[in-house]
Coordinates of C-alpha atoms in Angstrom, one line a residue:
Chain H
M242 CA 280.1 -150.4 142.8
I243 CA 282.5 -149.5 145.9
R244 CA 280.8 -149.8 149.4
F245 CA 282.7 -149.3 152.3
E246 CA 280.5 -149.9 155.7
K247 CA 281.7 -149.0 158.7
V248 CA 285.3 -149.9 158.0
T249 CA 287.6 -149.1 160.6
K250 CA 291.5 -150.2 160.3
S251 CA 294.1 -150.1 163.0
Y252 CA 297.6 -151.0 162.7
A253 CA 299.7 -152.2 165.3
G254 CA 300.6 -149.6 168.0
P255 CA 299.1 -146.6 170.1
D256 CA 298.1 -144.6 167.1
K257 CA 294.3 -144.0 166.5
P258 CA 293.1 -145.9 163.5
A259 CA 294.1 -145.0 159.8
L260 CA 290.2 -145.5 159.3
N261 CA 287.6 -145.0 161.5
Q262 CA 284.1 -146.0 161.1
V263 CA 284.1 -145.2 157.6
T264 CA 280.9 -145.5 155.4
I265 CA 281.3 -144.9 151.2
N266 CA 279.1 -145.4 148.3
V267 CA 280.3 -145.1 145.3
D268 CA 278.0 -145.8 142.5
K269 CA 279.0 -147.4 138.6
G270 CA 280.3 -144.8 136.9
E271 CA 281.1 -142.2 139.0
F272 CA 284.0 -139.6 139.4
V273 CA 285.3 -139.3 142.9
F274 CA 288.0 -137.3 144.4
L275 CA 289.4 -139.0 147.7
V276 CA 291.2 -135.6 149.3
G277 CA 292.4 -135.3 152.7
A278 CA 296.2 -134.3 154.4
S279 CA 299.0 -136.9 154.4
G280 CA 297.9 -139.6 157.1
S281 CA 294.3 -138.8 156.5
G282 CA 293.7 -142.6 155.8
K283 CA 293.3 -142.0 151.9
S284 CA 296.2 -144.7 151.1
T285 CA 294.9 -147.3 153.2
A286 CA 291.3 -147.0 151.7
L287 CA 292.8 -147.8 148.4
R288 CA 295.0 -150.5 149.9
L289 CA 291.6 -151.8 151.5
L290 CA 289.7 -151.6 148.0
L291 CA 292.9 -153.9 146.3
R292 CA 293.0 -156.5 149.1
E293 CA 296.5 -155.8 150.2
M294 CA 295.2 -155.8 153.6
R295 CA 292.0 -156.5 155.7
P296 CA 289.9 -154.0 157.5
T297 CA 290.1 -154.4 161.3
T298 CA 285.9 -154.2 161.4
G299 CA 283.5 -153.4 159.2
R300 CA 283.0 -154.5 155.4
V301 CA 284.1 -153.6 151.9
Y302 CA 282.1 -154.2 148.9
V303 CA 283.4 -154.3 145.3
A304 CA 280.7 -154.8 142.5
G305 CA 278.3 -156.5 145.2
K306 CA 280.8 -158.8 146.4
E307 CA 282.5 -158.5 150.2
I308 CA 286.1 -158.5 149.3
N309 CA 287.4 -159.2 152.5
R310 CA 285.9 -162.1 152.8
L311 CA 287.6 -163.5 149.6
A312 CA 289.5 -166.6 149.8
T313 CA 293.1 -165.4 148.9
W314 CA 293.3 -167.1 145.6
K315 CA 290.2 -165.4 144.0
V316 CA 292.2 -161.9 145.0
P317 CA 294.3 -161.8 141.8
R318 CA 290.7 -162.0 139.8
L319 CA 289.5 -159.2 141.8
R320 CA 292.6 -157.1 140.9
R321 CA 292.1 -158.0 137.2
Q322 CA 288.4 -155.7 137.8
I323 CA 290.4 -152.6 138.9
G324 CA 293.2 -150.9 137.2
T325 CA 295.9 -149.1 139.3
V326 CA 297.9 -146.0 138.6
F327 CA 300.8 -144.1 141.1
Q328 CA 302.3 -141.1 141.4
D329 CA 305.5 -142.5 140.9
F330 CA 304.2 -144.0 137.4
R331 CA 306.3 -148.1 137.9
L332 CA 307.2 -148.5 134.9
L333 CA 309.5 -151.4 134.2
Q334 CA 312.4 -149.3 132.7
N335 CA 313.9 -152.5 130.8
K336 CA 310.6 -152.7 128.8
N337 CA 309.2 -149.9 126.1
V338 CA 305.9 -148.4 126.0
S339 CA 304.2 -151.3 124.0
E340 CA 305.6 -154.1 126.5
N341 CA 304.8 -152.2 129.5
V342 CA 301.2 -152.2 128.7
A343 CA 301.4 -155.9 126.8
F344 CA 303.3 -157.0 130.4
A345 CA 299.5 -156.9 132.1
L346 CA 298.3 -158.8 129.9
Q347 CA 301.2 -161.4 129.5
V348 CA 301.2 -161.9 133.3
I349 CA 297.4 -162.9 133.6
G350 CA 297.7 -165.4 130.6
R351 CA 296.1 -163.7 127.7
S352 CA 296.9 -164.6 124.2
G353 CA 299.4 -163.3 121.9
R354 CA 296.7 -162.5 119.6
D355 CA 294.4 -160.6 122.1
I356 CA 297.6 -158.4 123.7
K357 CA 298.5 -157.3 119.8
R358 CA 294.8 -156.1 119.1
T359 CA 294.4 -154.7 122.5
V360 CA 297.9 -152.7 123.3
P361 CA 297.6 -150.7 120.1
E362 CA 294.0 -149.7 120.6
T363 CA 294.6 -148.5 124.5
L364 CA 298.1 -146.7 123.4
E365 CA 295.3 -144.7 121.1
L366 CA 293.1 -144.2 123.8
V367 CA 295.8 -142.3 126.1
G368 CA 297.1 -140.5 123.0
L369 CA 300.7 -142.6 122.4
S370 CA 300.0 -144.0 119.5
G371 CA 303.2 -142.7 117.9
K372 CA 305.6 -144.0 121.1
A373 CA 304.9 -147.7 121.3
T374 CA 308.4 -148.5 120.7
R375 CA 310.2 -145.3 122.9
M376 CA 311.6 -146.5 126.2
P377 CA 310.4 -144.9 129.5
E378 CA 313.1 -142.9 130.2
E379 CA 312.6 -141.4 126.6
L380 CA 309.6 -139.9 127.9
S381 CA 308.3 -136.9 129.5
G382 CA 306.7 -137.2 133.4
G383 CA 303.1 -136.6 131.5
E384 CA 303.6 -139.5 128.8
Q385 CA 305.0 -142.1 131.6
Q386 CA 302.0 -141.6 133.3
R387 CA 299.9 -142.0 130.1
V388 CA 301.4 -145.1 129.9
A389 CA 300.7 -146.4 133.5
I390 CA 297.4 -145.2 132.8
A391 CA 297.4 -147.5 129.2
R392 CA 298.5 -150.3 131.5
A393 CA 295.7 -150.1 134.3
M394 CA 293.2 -149.5 131.0
V395 CA 294.5 -152.4 129.0
N396 CA 292.5 -155.3 130.4
H397 CA 289.3 -153.1 130.8
P398 CA 288.6 -153.1 134.3
M399 CA 285.1 -151.6 136.0
I400 CA 287.4 -149.3 138.1
L401 CA 290.2 -147.2 137.6
I402 CA 291.9 -146.4 141.3
A403 CA 294.4 -143.8 140.9
D404 CA 296.7 -142.8 144.2
E405 CA 297.9 -139.0 143.5
P406 CA 298.4 -139.3 139.7
T407 CA 299.2 -135.7 139.0
G408 CA 301.7 -135.7 142.3
N409 CA 304.7 -135.3 140.1
L410 CA 303.9 -133.6 137.2
D411 CA 303.4 -129.7 136.4
P412 CA 299.7 -128.0 136.5
A413 CA 299.9 -128.0 132.7
T414 CA 300.7 -131.9 132.4
S415 CA 298.0 -132.2 135.1
V416 CA 295.4 -130.9 132.9
G417 CA 295.5 -133.2 130.6
I418 CA 296.2 -136.5 132.6
M419 CA 292.9 -135.3 134.3
K420 CA 291.3 -135.1 130.8
L421 CA 292.1 -138.5 130.1
L422 CA 290.9 -139.4 133.2
D423 CA 287.8 -137.6 132.4
R424 CA 287.6 -139.3 128.9
I425 CA 287.7 -142.7 130.5
N426 CA 285.6 -142.1 133.2
A427 CA 282.8 -141.4 130.3
T428 CA 283.0 -144.5 128.7
G429 CA 281.3 -146.0 132.0
T430 CA 284.7 -146.9 134.3
T431 CA 284.5 -145.8 137.6
V432 CA 287.1 -143.8 139.0
L433 CA 287.9 -143.1 142.4
M434 CA 291.1 -140.7 142.5
A435 CA 293.2 -139.8 145.8
T436 CA 295.1 -136.4 145.5
H437 CA 296.4 -133.4 147.3
D438 CA 296.1 -131.2 144.3
H439 CA 293.7 -128.3 144.9
G440 CA 293.9 -127.3 141.1
V441 CA 292.7 -130.3 139.6
V442 CA 289.6 -130.9 142.3
D443 CA 288.6 -127.3 141.9
Q444 CA 288.6 -127.4 138.2
M445 CA 286.8 -131.0 137.8
R446 CA 283.7 -130.1 139.9
K447 CA 283.2 -133.8 140.4
R448 CA 282.2 -135.5 143.7
V449 CA 284.6 -134.9 146.6
I450 CA 285.1 -136.9 149.8
E451 CA 287.1 -135.5 152.4
L452 CA 288.8 -137.7 154.8
D453 CA 290.4 -136.3 158.2
H454 CA 291.9 -138.6 160.9
G455 CA 290.3 -141.8 159.5
R456 CA 287.0 -140.2 159.5
V457 CA 285.0 -138.8 156.4
V458 CA 284.4 -135.0 157.2
R459 CA 282.9 -133.9 153.8
D460 CA 280.8 -135.8 151.0
E461 CA 279.7 -133.1 148.6
A462 CA 278.6 -134.4 145.1
T463 CA 279.9 -131.4 143.1
G464 CA 282.8 -130.0 145.3
V465 CA 286.0 -128.1 145.6
Y466 CA 289.3 -128.7 147.5
G467 CA 288.3 -126.8 150.4
F468 CA 285.4 -126.1 152.2
Q469 CA 283.0 -124.1 150.0
H470 CA 282.2 -121.0 151.6
Chain O
M64 CA 302.6 -166.1 125.4
Q65 CA 302.2 -167.6 128.6
L66 CA 304.7 -170.3 128.0
R67 CA 307.3 -167.9 126.3
H68 CA 306.7 -165.4 129.3
V69 CA 307.5 -168.0 131.4
S70 CA 310.3 -169.4 130.0
T71 CA 312.0 -166.0 128.7
N72 CA 311.7 -165.3 132.8
L73 CA 313.4 -168.8 133.8
R74 CA 316.2 -168.2 131.1
Q75 CA 316.5 -164.5 132.7
G76 CA 316.7 -165.8 136.0
L77 CA 319.0 -168.5 135.5
R78 CA 321.0 -166.1 134.0
R79 CA 321.0 -163.3 136.3
N80 CA 322.4 -165.5 138.9
A81 CA 324.2 -168.0 137.2
S82 CA 327.0 -167.5 139.9
M83 CA 324.2 -168.5 143.0
H84 CA 322.9 -171.4 140.7
L85 CA 326.3 -173.0 140.3
A86 CA 327.0 -172.7 143.8
V87 CA 323.6 -174.7 144.3
I88 CA 324.3 -177.2 141.9
L89 CA 327.6 -177.7 143.3
T90 CA 326.5 -178.1 146.6
L91 CA 323.3 -180.3 145.3
F92 CA 325.9 -182.7 143.6
V93 CA 328.0 -183.6 146.3
S94 CA 325.5 -183.3 148.7
L95 CA 323.3 -185.7 146.7
S96 CA 326.1 -187.7 145.8
L97 CA 327.2 -188.2 149.5
A98 CA 323.6 -189.3 150.5
G99 CA 323.4 -191.9 147.5
I100 CA 326.8 -193.4 148.7
G101 CA 325.5 -193.7 152.1
L102 CA 321.8 -195.2 150.8
M103 CA 324.2 -197.7 148.6
M104 CA 326.1 -198.4 152.2
S105 CA 323.1 -199.2 153.8
K106 CA 322.0 -201.7 150.9
Q107 CA 325.3 -203.1 151.2
A108 CA 325.0 -203.8 155.2
D109 CA 321.0 -205.3 154.5
L110 CA 322.9 -207.8 151.8
T111 CA 325.8 -208.7 154.1
V112 CA 323.5 -209.5 156.8
D113 CA 321.7 -211.7 154.3
V114 CA 324.2 -213.6 153.7
I115 CA 326.8 -213.9 156.7
G116 CA 324.2 -212.9 159.2
S117 CA 323.7 -210.1 161.4
E118 CA 325.5 -209.6 164.5
L119 CA 322.6 -210.7 166.6
Q120 CA 323.3 -214.2 165.5
I121 CA 324.6 -217.7 166.7
Q122 CA 325.4 -219.9 164.0
V123 CA 325.4 -223.8 165.6
V124 CA 326.8 -225.6 162.7
L125 CA 325.9 -229.2 163.3
C126 CA 328.0 -232.6 162.6
L127 CA 329.2 -234.0 159.0
P128 CA 330.2 -237.2 158.4
D129 CA 334.1 -237.3 159.0
D130 CA 333.6 -233.9 160.0
P131 CA 336.9 -231.9 159.0
Q132 CA 336.3 -229.5 162.1
N133 CA 335.8 -231.7 164.9
A134 CA 336.8 -235.1 165.3
S135 CA 334.3 -236.2 167.6
C136 CA 331.6 -235.9 164.9
T137 CA 331.4 -239.5 163.3
S138 CA 328.1 -239.2 161.4
E139 CA 325.9 -236.8 160.1
V140 CA 323.6 -235.3 162.9
T141 CA 320.5 -237.7 163.5
E142 CA 317.1 -236.1 164.2
E143 CA 317.0 -237.1 167.9
Q144 CA 320.1 -235.3 168.4
K145 CA 318.2 -232.1 166.2
S146 CA 315.5 -232.3 168.9
A147 CA 317.6 -232.3 171.7
I148 CA 319.9 -229.1 170.5
A149 CA 316.2 -227.4 169.8
T150 CA 315.0 -228.3 173.0
A151 CA 317.9 -226.8 174.6
I152 CA 318.1 -223.6 172.5
D153 CA 314.2 -223.1 173.2
D154 CA 314.7 -223.5 177.1
N155 CA 317.4 -220.5 177.3
P156 CA 316.2 -216.9 177.9
E157 CA 318.3 -215.3 175.7
V158 CA 317.0 -216.4 172.4
A159 CA 315.0 -214.7 170.2
D160 CA 314.0 -216.8 167.5
F161 CA 316.2 -220.0 166.0
A162 CA 315.7 -222.1 162.6
F163 CA 317.4 -224.8 161.2
E164 CA 319.0 -224.6 158.1
S165 CA 319.2 -228.1 155.4
K166 CA 321.9 -228.6 153.7
A167 CA 320.7 -227.6 150.3
E168 CA 320.5 -224.0 152.0
S169 CA 323.6 -224.4 153.7
L170 CA 325.3 -225.1 150.2
E171 CA 323.6 -221.8 148.6
K172 CA 325.3 -219.7 151.7
L173 CA 328.5 -221.2 150.6
K174 CA 327.9 -220.6 147.1
A175 CA 326.9 -217.0 147.5
L176 CA 330.4 -216.9 150.0
L177 CA 332.9 -218.3 147.8
G178 CA 331.0 -217.5 144.3
P179 CA 329.7 -220.3 141.9
E180 CA 332.8 -221.5 140.7
Q181 CA 333.4 -224.3 142.9
F182 CA 330.2 -226.0 143.0
E183 CA 329.8 -226.2 139.0
G184 CA 331.3 -228.9 136.5
P185 CA 331.5 -232.7 136.3
D186 CA 333.3 -233.0 139.3
P187 CA 332.6 -229.7 142.1
V188 CA 335.1 -229.4 144.9
F189 CA 331.7 -228.5 147.0
T190 CA 328.5 -230.8 146.7
V191 CA 325.5 -230.8 148.9
E192 CA 327.2 -234.0 150.9
D193 CA 330.1 -231.3 152.2
A194 CA 327.6 -229.0 153.2
P195 CA 326.4 -228.9 157.0
Q196 CA 323.1 -228.7 158.5
A197 CA 322.9 -225.8 160.9
V198 CA 320.9 -223.8 163.5
R199 CA 320.6 -219.8 163.3
I200 CA 320.0 -218.8 166.5
T201 CA 318.7 -214.9 166.7
L202 CA 319.9 -213.6 170.4
K203 CA 318.0 -211.5 172.3
D204 CA 321.1 -209.0 172.9
P205 CA 323.9 -209.5 171.0
N206 CA 326.5 -209.1 174.5
D207 CA 324.2 -212.0 176.1
F208 CA 325.2 -215.1 174.5
D209 CA 327.3 -217.3 176.9
G210 CA 324.4 -219.3 178.3
T211 CA 323.4 -220.2 175.0
V212 CA 327.2 -221.2 174.0
D213 CA 327.2 -223.1 177.1
A214 CA 324.0 -225.0 176.8
V215 CA 324.8 -226.5 173.4
A216 CA 328.5 -226.7 172.7
N217 CA 328.9 -230.0 174.4
L218 CA 325.7 -231.5 173.2
D219 CA 325.9 -234.1 171.0
G220 CA 325.6 -233.3 167.0
V221 CA 327.0 -230.0 167.5
S222 CA 330.4 -229.7 165.2
Y223 CA 330.9 -226.1 166.4
I224 CA 329.8 -223.0 167.0
T225 CA 330.4 -219.1 165.5
L226 CA 329.5 -216.0 166.8
A227 CA 328.2 -213.6 163.8
K228 CA 329.6 -210.9 166.1
D229 CA 332.9 -211.6 166.0
E230 CA 333.3 -212.4 162.4
V231 CA 331.0 -209.4 160.9
K232 CA 332.0 -207.0 163.7
P233 CA 334.5 -205.0 161.6
I234 CA 332.6 -205.6 158.6
F235 CA 329.8 -203.9 160.0
T236 CA 331.6 -201.0 161.8
L237 CA 333.4 -200.2 158.7
I238 CA 329.9 -199.9 156.7
D239 CA 328.9 -198.2 159.4
V240 CA 331.2 -195.6 159.3
L241 CA 331.0 -194.9 155.9
Q242 CA 327.1 -194.8 156.1
Y243 CA 327.1 -192.5 158.9
S244 CA 329.9 -190.0 157.9
S245 CA 328.9 -189.9 154.4
W246 CA 325.0 -189.0 155.4
G247 CA 326.5 -186.5 158.1
A248 CA 328.2 -185.0 155.6
A249 CA 325.3 -185.0 153.1
A250 CA 322.6 -183.6 155.6
A251 CA 325.1 -180.6 156.5
L252 CA 326.1 -179.9 152.6
L253 CA 322.0 -180.2 152.1
L254 CA 321.6 -177.7 154.6
A255 CA 323.9 -175.8 153.2
S256 CA 322.2 -175.9 149.3
I257 CA 318.7 -175.0 151.3
L258 CA 320.4 -171.7 152.3
L259 CA 321.8 -171.2 149.2
V260 CA 318.6 -172.0 147.6
A261 CA 317.1 -169.3 149.6
N262 CA 319.5 -166.4 149.1
T263 CA 319.1 -167.1 145.3
I264 CA 315.4 -166.5 145.8
R265 CA 315.9 -163.6 147.9
L266 CA 318.3 -162.2 145.6
T267 CA 315.5 -162.4 142.5
A268 CA 312.8 -161.8 144.2
L269 CA 315.0 -158.5 145.1
A270 CA 315.9 -157.7 141.6
R271 CA 312.7 -158.3 140.3
R272 CA 310.4 -156.6 142.8
K273 CA 308.9 -153.9 140.7
E274 CA 308.3 -156.6 138.1
I275 CA 306.6 -158.6 140.8
E276 CA 304.8 -155.7 142.5
I277 CA 303.1 -155.1 139.3
M278 CA 302.0 -158.6 138.4
R279 CA 300.5 -158.4 141.9
L280 CA 298.5 -155.4 141.0
V281 CA 297.3 -156.3 137.6
G282 CA 296.4 -159.6 138.9
A283 CA 298.8 -162.2 137.9
S284 CA 297.6 -165.6 139.7
R285 CA 300.2 -166.4 142.5
I286 CA 301.4 -169.8 140.8
F287 CA 302.1 -167.4 137.9
I288 CA 304.2 -164.9 139.9
A289 CA 305.8 -168.1 141.7
L290 CA 306.1 -170.2 138.4
P291 CA 309.9 -168.7 137.5
F292 CA 310.9 -169.7 140.8
L293 CA 309.5 -173.0 141.2
L294 CA 311.1 -173.7 137.5
E295 CA 314.7 -172.3 138.5
A296 CA 314.8 -174.3 141.9
L297 CA 313.5 -177.4 139.7
V298 CA 316.1 -177.3 137.1
T299 CA 319.1 -176.4 139.1
A300 CA 317.9 -179.7 141.4
L301 CA 317.8 -181.8 138.1
I302 CA 321.4 -180.8 137.0
G303 CA 322.4 -181.6 140.6
V304 CA 320.8 -184.9 140.7
A305 CA 321.9 -186.0 137.2
L306 CA 325.4 -185.4 138.6
A307 CA 325.0 -187.1 141.7
V308 CA 323.8 -189.9 140.0
G309 CA 326.8 -190.2 137.6
A310 CA 328.9 -189.9 140.7
V311 CA 327.3 -192.6 142.2
A312 CA 327.4 -195.0 139.4
A313 CA 331.3 -194.0 139.1
F314 CA 331.4 -195.2 142.6
T315 CA 329.2 -198.6 141.9
Q316 CA 331.6 -199.2 138.9
F317 CA 334.6 -198.3 140.3
A318 CA 334.8 -198.8 144.2
L319 CA 332.2 -201.7 144.2
I320 CA 332.2 -203.7 141.0
G321 CA 335.8 -203.6 139.7
G322 CA 337.1 -202.4 143.4
L323 CA 336.1 -204.0 146.4
S324 CA 334.3 -207.2 145.1
E325 CA 337.7 -207.5 142.9
V326 CA 339.2 -207.9 146.3
V327 CA 337.3 -209.1 149.0
R328 CA 336.0 -212.2 147.0
A329 CA 334.3 -213.6 150.7
L330 CA 331.5 -211.0 150.6
P331 CA 329.0 -210.2 148.5
F332 CA 328.8 -206.7 146.7
I333 CA 326.2 -204.7 145.8
G334 CA 325.3 -203.7 141.9
W335 CA 323.8 -201.6 139.1
A336 CA 320.3 -202.7 140.6
E337 CA 321.0 -201.2 144.1
W338 CA 322.2 -198.0 142.1
A339 CA 318.8 -197.8 140.2
E340 CA 317.1 -197.9 143.6
T341 CA 319.5 -194.8 145.1
S342 CA 319.0 -192.8 142.1
L343 CA 315.1 -193.3 142.0
V344 CA 315.5 -192.1 145.7
L345 CA 317.7 -189.1 144.5
V346 CA 315.5 -188.1 141.6
V347 CA 312.6 -188.1 144.1
V348 CA 313.9 -186.5 147.0
A349 CA 316.2 -183.4 145.5
P350 CA 313.5 -181.3 144.0
I351 CA 311.7 -181.8 147.0
L352 CA 314.4 -180.1 148.6
T353 CA 314.7 -177.5 146.6
V354 CA 311.1 -176.7 145.8
V355 CA 309.6 -176.5 149.0
P356 CA 312.1 -173.8 150.6
T357 CA 311.2 -172.4 147.2
L358 CA 307.5 -172.0 147.7
L359 CA 307.9 -171.3 151.4
L360 CA 309.9 -168.4 150.5
T361 CA 308.5 -167.2 148.1
R362 CA 305.1 -166.7 150.2
K363 CA 307.6 -164.6 152.2
Y364 CA 309.1 -162.5 149.8
L365 CA 306.9 -162.2 147.2
R366 CA 304.0 -161.5 149.6
L367 CA 301.7 -163.9 147.6

């Protein structure tokens, strides 16, 4: 589903490359944690997947397609297959919960009937059925992140990318969000989650890929955050 | 849904930056009006050239019987005299081109100059018999005419010579001044309106950056993201054009048709046909002027 093949990404300047000869292979339906300190290259990897930029050398594949060769006008189509969730939720404050989720469908040209049917289903999936008309500011952090997840999932993407989704949440709320991501993964969606959060990684016992200074230093099928001793 | 989304965004965008859009519309209006007037002026110059000759021309008016302009003319110019005149002109290195004008053609030009009233009715003031034949000489350089005048002036059959340069110069100078000053002012204002369009887009992109970021992430197409911006540019352009077309129409009616052409009867003036052509140019040019910078800048600010 996702494949990095000897990917190197250097930014302008004298610094070492953000990613250095990284090779990663994620199968369909996997749940993968991408861990490592700040500046280890996690965000760079996620941005390469979304074709926010291209690798300096090497290849990135999504669903068998080499996306660094993708024509610019085809990039939106790629992004429709990938849902994205961030630490800061990125909700539109002037739209309510339902409108925030519907927005993702409106802007890719889905019909009104389609949207009316899909949005409530998705809100139910994330456990926000009763809060469709609430404004983001009326919600807790965990609820806001659920809205963001609903927005990412409403178009049924094959891949869900989560960049520090629990970074702004307390441990108890984080557990709820992780359970939700696990449930989404169980329906066949590939989940790739970059995180600093030891607790959630250790608790989930999923595959862990650790990056350090742009290199893969560990790839374990059922890992924890730090090295196992 | 898609249409509604776009139209809602367009309305919001127009409202959000109402003062900026008003500034764009007003500068577009003034600059396009000036450009339109400049265009009308160049059409006026063309028309004047057609009728009274460009400043490169010399008109050699040939003899009529009992010529009122030249007592030495006793009869209509003969064919021999005409061929002698043609040879003299042809041999002159200052001449680029020349053509004979028949009495009928000459009469038509008189009509255009004086208005048709004096040529109509059972006993018109002017008839084809009163119109002199002529030779229109086009010079290579409007300042080199002495040789031609000398060579032709004393030939038999020549009544008198007019240098279009002298007659036309002040008119063309006036038209040129009007034309170039309105174009100059129009160019400066068009630049101002393009900069205003650019600023408006920057403001809107800033105000909507979160929304645009999400649109990019969920895979909205580039055209879908840029469409509200393009439509905003198009709407302001069309309002600006409508106002400018009206202003040029007012200019045509009050300055030309009901103004100068009433006062300066010796010159023909352009009218509604030229206004229509000018309006067409403005209608095509204005949207390009706002939409092209919008396309370029949305690429820059929206990272499309």
